[in-house]
């Protein structure tokens, strides 16, 4: 699957533990880097088509829809 035609967001992983979400994202898009961060983390604003940020709550569960960027 090419990086331009693959899935770009994962609403189905909201509420899952970060490790399970990361595995699902990488199963769909093995060409991306998954970065797990706490909600509210400061991040750069540049778009990166090979990155998916996964924001987690204090319990380590996905709090927002992960998406390419």
Coordinates of C-alpha atoms in Angstrom, one line a residue:
X1 CA 0.0 0.0 0.0
X2 CA 1.5 3.3 -0.9
X3 CA 1.7 6.2 1.5
X4 CA -0.5 8.4 -0.6
X5 CA -3.5 6.0 -0.9
X6 CA -3.7 4.5 2.5
X7 CA -5.9 5.2 5.5
X8 CA -5.4 8.6 7.2
X9 CA -7.3 8.5 10.4
X10 CA -8.3 5.9 13.0
X11 CA -11.5 6.8 14.9
X12 CA -12.0 3.1 15.9
X13 CA -9.0 3.2 18.3
X14 CA -10.3 6.0 20.5
X15 CA -10.6 4.5 24.0
X16 CA -8.1 1.7 23.4
X17 CA -4.8 1.4 25.2
X18 CA -2.0 3.1 23.3
X19 CA -0.2 -0.1 22.5
X20 CA -3.3 -1.7 20.9
X21 CA -3.9 1.5 18.9
X22 CA -0.3 1.6 17.7
X23 CA -0.5 -2.0 16.5
X24 CA -3.8 -1.3 14.6
X25 CA -2.4 1.8 13.0
X26 CA 0.8 0.0 11.9
X27 CA -1.2 -2.9 10.6
X28 CA -3.1 -0.5 8.4
X29 CA -0.1 1.7 7.5
X30 CA 3.3 0.1 8.1
X31 CA 4.9 3.0 6.3
X32 CA 4.2 5.5 9.1
X33 CA 5.8 6.4 12.4
X34 CA 3.4 6.3 15.4
X35 CA 4.2 8.8 18.1
X36 CA 2.4 8.5 21.5
X37 CA 2.0 11.7 23.5
X38 CA 0.0 12.8 26.5
X39 CA -3.0 15.0 25.7
X40 CA -2.0 18.7 25.8
X41 CA 1.6 18.1 24.7
X42 CA 3.2 20.8 22.7
X43 CA 3.9 19.7 19.2
X44 CA 5.3 21.2 16.0
X45 CA 2.8 22.3 13.4
X46 CA 4.4 21.0 10.3
X47 CA 2.6 18.4 8.3
X48 CA 4.4 15.0 8.0
X49 CA 2.6 12.5 5.8
X50 CA 4.6 9.7 7.4
X51 CA 3.7 10.4 11.1
X52 CA 0.6 9.6 13.2
X53 CA 0.3 11.3 16.6
X54 CA -1.7 9.3 19.2
X55 CA -2.8 11.5 22.1
X56 CA -3.5 9.5 25.3
X57 CA -5.2 10.4 28.6
X58 CA -3.5 9.8 32.0
X59 CA -4.6 6.2 31.9
X60 CA -2.8 5.6 28.7
X61 CA -5.9 5.3 26.6
X62 CA -6.4 7.0 23.2
X63 CA -8.2 10.3 23.8
X64 CA -8.4 11.8 20.3
X65 CA -8.8 10.4 16.8
X66 CA -5.2 9.7 15.6
X67 CA -4.6 11.0 12.1
X68 CA -1.8 11.4 9.6
X69 CA 0.2 14.6 10.0

